[in-house]
């Protein structure tokens, strides 16, 4: 769908008009010729630079025709030409003019840029096209942007095309280079969508080609010794915490592994003479080398992504960087300027202490544990403040630090709207100031989640961190929504302000039901209703309808979350299915808003949907139904729901297990209660400080529940749908089981335990639960977060007596 925006018949490319303007089109008739290097007319497949110039010239011709109706001819630089010429890309004519076109290609990749120059009867649109650069394309798209063309989202639906019967260009000379050398994000998508998105990125001056090699998870294994050598030469490999050999990672304290890796890197560069870098990183997770000599190199710092006191989850930055430094030094003896990239990720997000980073090492910083809703300088988020401190430390130690951000907003997501315009406007100038050199972010192509304005602004800020974001965003709303712009802008800003001000931190949507509020939903409904009244054209009505779908999807999500947290699991499943039906309507408008099917017909993940965090709606619906079936007779019968509210106390000194807080006659020292339908830490201001740093440690929940006499002689089980992060359970003072530690983001995160022997049917029962958040300060554990219930499993079900079932736990810590 092409959107036509009527603007002035003559578009000035700069604000001040000079007498010596050149005319490209006059009253719909062509008055200029596009000239490219002869090789770019029909470029050879292997000539990447000529191909880029060819694409740029073809696009310029096509969009000038869309704008004005005039088709400018394209000729080679060996043709006889006269009159007004548009010189696209470097050519004999730009050389004769001595045009200052950016050029060159060094391993550090600082030569990117373009020239837009109008003088006399020549308009130069050219840039550096070497290697991964797209300078000439950027020059053309900048020129078209100045004429009023916009690409707000991929595909024709995102285009804004002005109508200009006459195109006159004033004298101008602009040379631009980007603020950040890497400007990209990636996300699994269909092949067709990937091609369309790549074009959109370049038109908005992103760069989908890598400047430095990506240090992917496990890539170091390409530079270790042959795994077959592990039997005779175990000293060449890392040791796991349990003493087993890890053939995917080198022994970081053995100089021989440095030589092996360096030789393999050198061989790669010799075989690939255009390569400037290689990437190497350990496997995903929290890998460390526990060879004794390597352990001696460890500084003993806890890692933000791990639990304090757990050796396997401590920071391993120092020994890893020492090893990468050593490999880089060996490689640079043969290739002095080539770069080794590695990642500051998982148990390496903390910069090294006492280790100087080699000048040819590049760091990809990836704080997967971090809050994604707030800006780096937002005082409400200790996590983002900490991440900013880490980034500044990295950039002081290394001049090649770039970011691998999680640009979903929520990695685990139900695709509710989470815009980030306010966050981006604050973040990008800071990142430029700190010396960050770029971005290769992980995202998903679900524009319903981030919103068009956020995605578009993000792309533009990657080129210019200090652009006039307000004007750019205001123009988007006017272009996209027309008469309905004002209330729709209020809709998205209402959401944006909510994200900015919420005390909730995290990167999974388990926090989102407590970010959105009934008051917010009411304002959003008013915003959309006002916009629906104002929209006049079919295009405006369609665009407002898209946001109506997004709101209806959000309302279903909130209703599903309420049903989930309060124990109405059949209703939660029903509402989850309704969310998928709304997504189908959005997908019918454009697959870039959402690919609705999170799973394929065979049950496997549909990666084109971008929902691969393990807890999409199509995962939740069957889980909710399984809980409902434990109540409705299909696989079990409900005995009783536990109260939604519980007596509650913190256990700051681990007194409870020693003083017998689990006993049925133990009285809490306070009258405090909490609801299990919300995280404990949002229910008392003393549990969450002004920087959103939550309490972490031990706490106790106590439930008093009347169990019907009908449960006598029945096998009865207690199901706790969500525990963050570990729990021990007593019934009437009798210990019944332990749910081991699970990461707070994991779902399902439940505990299904047999309580038959401890239960007293026909009487009041006391259920006591000791919960620990774990000592991971970034996890933000919520404690118990759902309605607990007792049920009797149906004979033959997985939890029936005699059936194979998960272990109920281990001995109590007594």
PDB file of N, CA and C in Angstrom, residues 1 19 71-72 173 178 224 243 273 411 421 425 472 495 542 618 687 690 692 743 768:
ATOM      1  N   UNK A   1       0.850  -1.185   0.000  1.00  0.00           N
ATOM      2  CA  UNK A   1       0.000   0.000   0.000  1.00  0.00           C
ATOM      3  C   UNK A   1       0.885   1.233   0.000  1.00  0.00           C
ATOM      4  N   UNK A  19      20.767  31.338  -5.782  1.00  0.00           N
ATOM      5  CA  UNK A  19      20.389  31.618  -7.176  1.00  0.00           C
ATOM      6  C   UNK A  19      20.754  30.469  -8.096  1.00  0.00           C
ATOM      7  N   UNK A  71      10.602  10.153 -15.578  1.00  0.00           N
ATOM      8  CA  UNK A  71      11.624   9.115 -15.514  1.00  0.00           C
ATOM      9  C   UNK A  71      12.940   9.664 -16.049  1.00  0.00           C
ATOM     10  N   UNK A  72      13.928   9.789 -15.155  1.00  0.00           N
ATOM     11  CA  UNK A  72      15.237  10.276 -15.570  1.00  0.00           C
ATOM     12  C   UNK A  72      16.022   9.132 -16.189  1.00  0.00           C
ATOM     13  N   UNK A 173      26.277  21.233   0.042  1.00  0.00           N
ATOM     14  CA  UNK A 173      27.402  20.306   0.143  1.00  0.00           C
ATOM     15  C   UNK A 173      27.374  19.696   1.544  1.00  0.00           C
ATOM     16  N   UNK A 178      28.670   8.046   9.958  1.00  0.00           N
ATOM     17  CA  UNK A 178      27.809   7.626  11.068  1.00  0.00           C
ATOM     18  C   UNK A 178      28.462   7.834  12.431  1.00  0.00           C
ATOM     19  N   UNK A 224      39.937 -24.549  18.911  1.00  0.00           N
ATOM     20  CA  UNK A 224      40.525 -25.433  19.909  1.00  0.00           C
ATOM     21  C   UNK A 224      41.135 -26.646  19.220  1.00  0.00           C
ATOM     22  N   UNK A 243      34.892 -31.779  36.944  1.00  0.00           N
ATOM     23  CA  UNK A 243      36.147 -32.425  36.597  1.00  0.00           C
ATOM     24  C   UNK A 243      36.177 -33.064  35.228  1.00  0.00           C
ATOM     25  N   UNK A 273      41.402 -13.349   2.385  1.00  0.00           N
ATOM     26  CA  UNK A 273      42.195 -12.110   2.444  1.00  0.00           C
ATOM     27  C   UNK A 273      41.385 -10.841   2.657  1.00  0.00           C
ATOM     28  N   UNK A 411      12.366 -10.535  26.081  1.00  0.00           N
ATOM     29  CA  UNK A 411      12.872 -11.725  25.391  1.00  0.00           C
ATOM     30  C   UNK A 411      11.799 -12.810  25.403  1.00  0.00           C
ATOM     31  N   UNK A 421      10.524   4.911  22.730  1.00  0.00           N
ATOM     32  CA  UNK A 421      11.004   6.175  22.163  1.00  0.00           C
ATOM     33  C   UNK A 421      11.752   6.984  23.213  1.00  0.00           C
ATOM     34  N   UNK A 425      15.843   8.016  23.044  1.00  0.00           N
ATOM     35  CA  UNK A 425      16.285   9.417  22.988  1.00  0.00           C
ATOM     36  C   UNK A 425      17.305   9.704  24.084  1.00  0.00           C
ATOM     37  N   UNK A 472      11.244  14.254  14.245  1.00  0.00           N
ATOM     38  CA  UNK A 472      11.133  13.027  13.461  1.00  0.00           C
ATOM     39  C   UNK A 472       9.899  12.232  13.885  1.00  0.00           C
ATOM     40  N   UNK A 495       1.770   4.662  26.787  1.00  0.00           N
ATOM     41  CA  UNK A 495       2.515   3.421  27.016  1.00  0.00           C
ATOM     42  C   UNK A 495       3.980   3.706  27.330  1.00  0.00           C
ATOM     43  N   UNK A 542      -7.305   2.392   8.420  1.00  0.00           N
ATOM     44  CA  UNK A 542      -6.550   1.145   8.521  1.00  0.00           C
ATOM     45  C   UNK A 542      -5.473   1.247   9.593  1.00  0.00           C
ATOM     46  N   UNK A 618       1.271 -19.954  22.588  1.00  0.00           N
ATOM     47  CA  UNK A 618       0.967 -21.320  22.185  1.00  0.00           C
ATOM     48  C   UNK A 618       1.628 -22.345  23.099  1.00  0.00           C
ATOM     49  N   UNK A 687      10.218  -3.477  50.568  1.00  0.00           N
ATOM     50  CA  UNK A 687      10.787  -4.604  49.826  1.00  0.00           C
ATOM     51  C   UNK A 687      11.417  -4.175  48.495  1.00  0.00           C
ATOM     52  N   UNK A 690      14.190   2.784  46.082  1.00  0.00           N
ATOM     53  CA  UNK A 690      13.872   3.793  45.077  1.00  0.00           C
ATOM     54  C   UNK A 690      14.526   3.514  43.732  1.00  0.00           C
ATOM     55  N   UNK A 692      14.548   0.487  42.493  1.00  0.00           N
ATOM     56  CA  UNK A 692      13.912  -0.781  42.108  1.00  0.00           C
ATOM     57  C   UNK A 692      14.780  -1.987  42.428  1.00  0.00           C
ATOM     58  N   UNK A 743      15.711 -20.872  37.399  1.00  0.00           N
ATOM     59  CA  UNK A 743      15.823 -19.457  37.049  1.00  0.00           C
ATOM     60  C   UNK A 743      14.428 -18.830  37.043  1.00  0.00           C
ATOM     61  N   UNK A 768       2.906 -24.374  55.106  1.00  0.00           N
ATOM     62  CA  UNK A 768       3.997 -23.410  55.286  1.00  0.00           C
ATOM     63  C   UNK A 768       5.020 -23.617  54.179  1.00  0.00           C
TER      64      UNK A 768
END
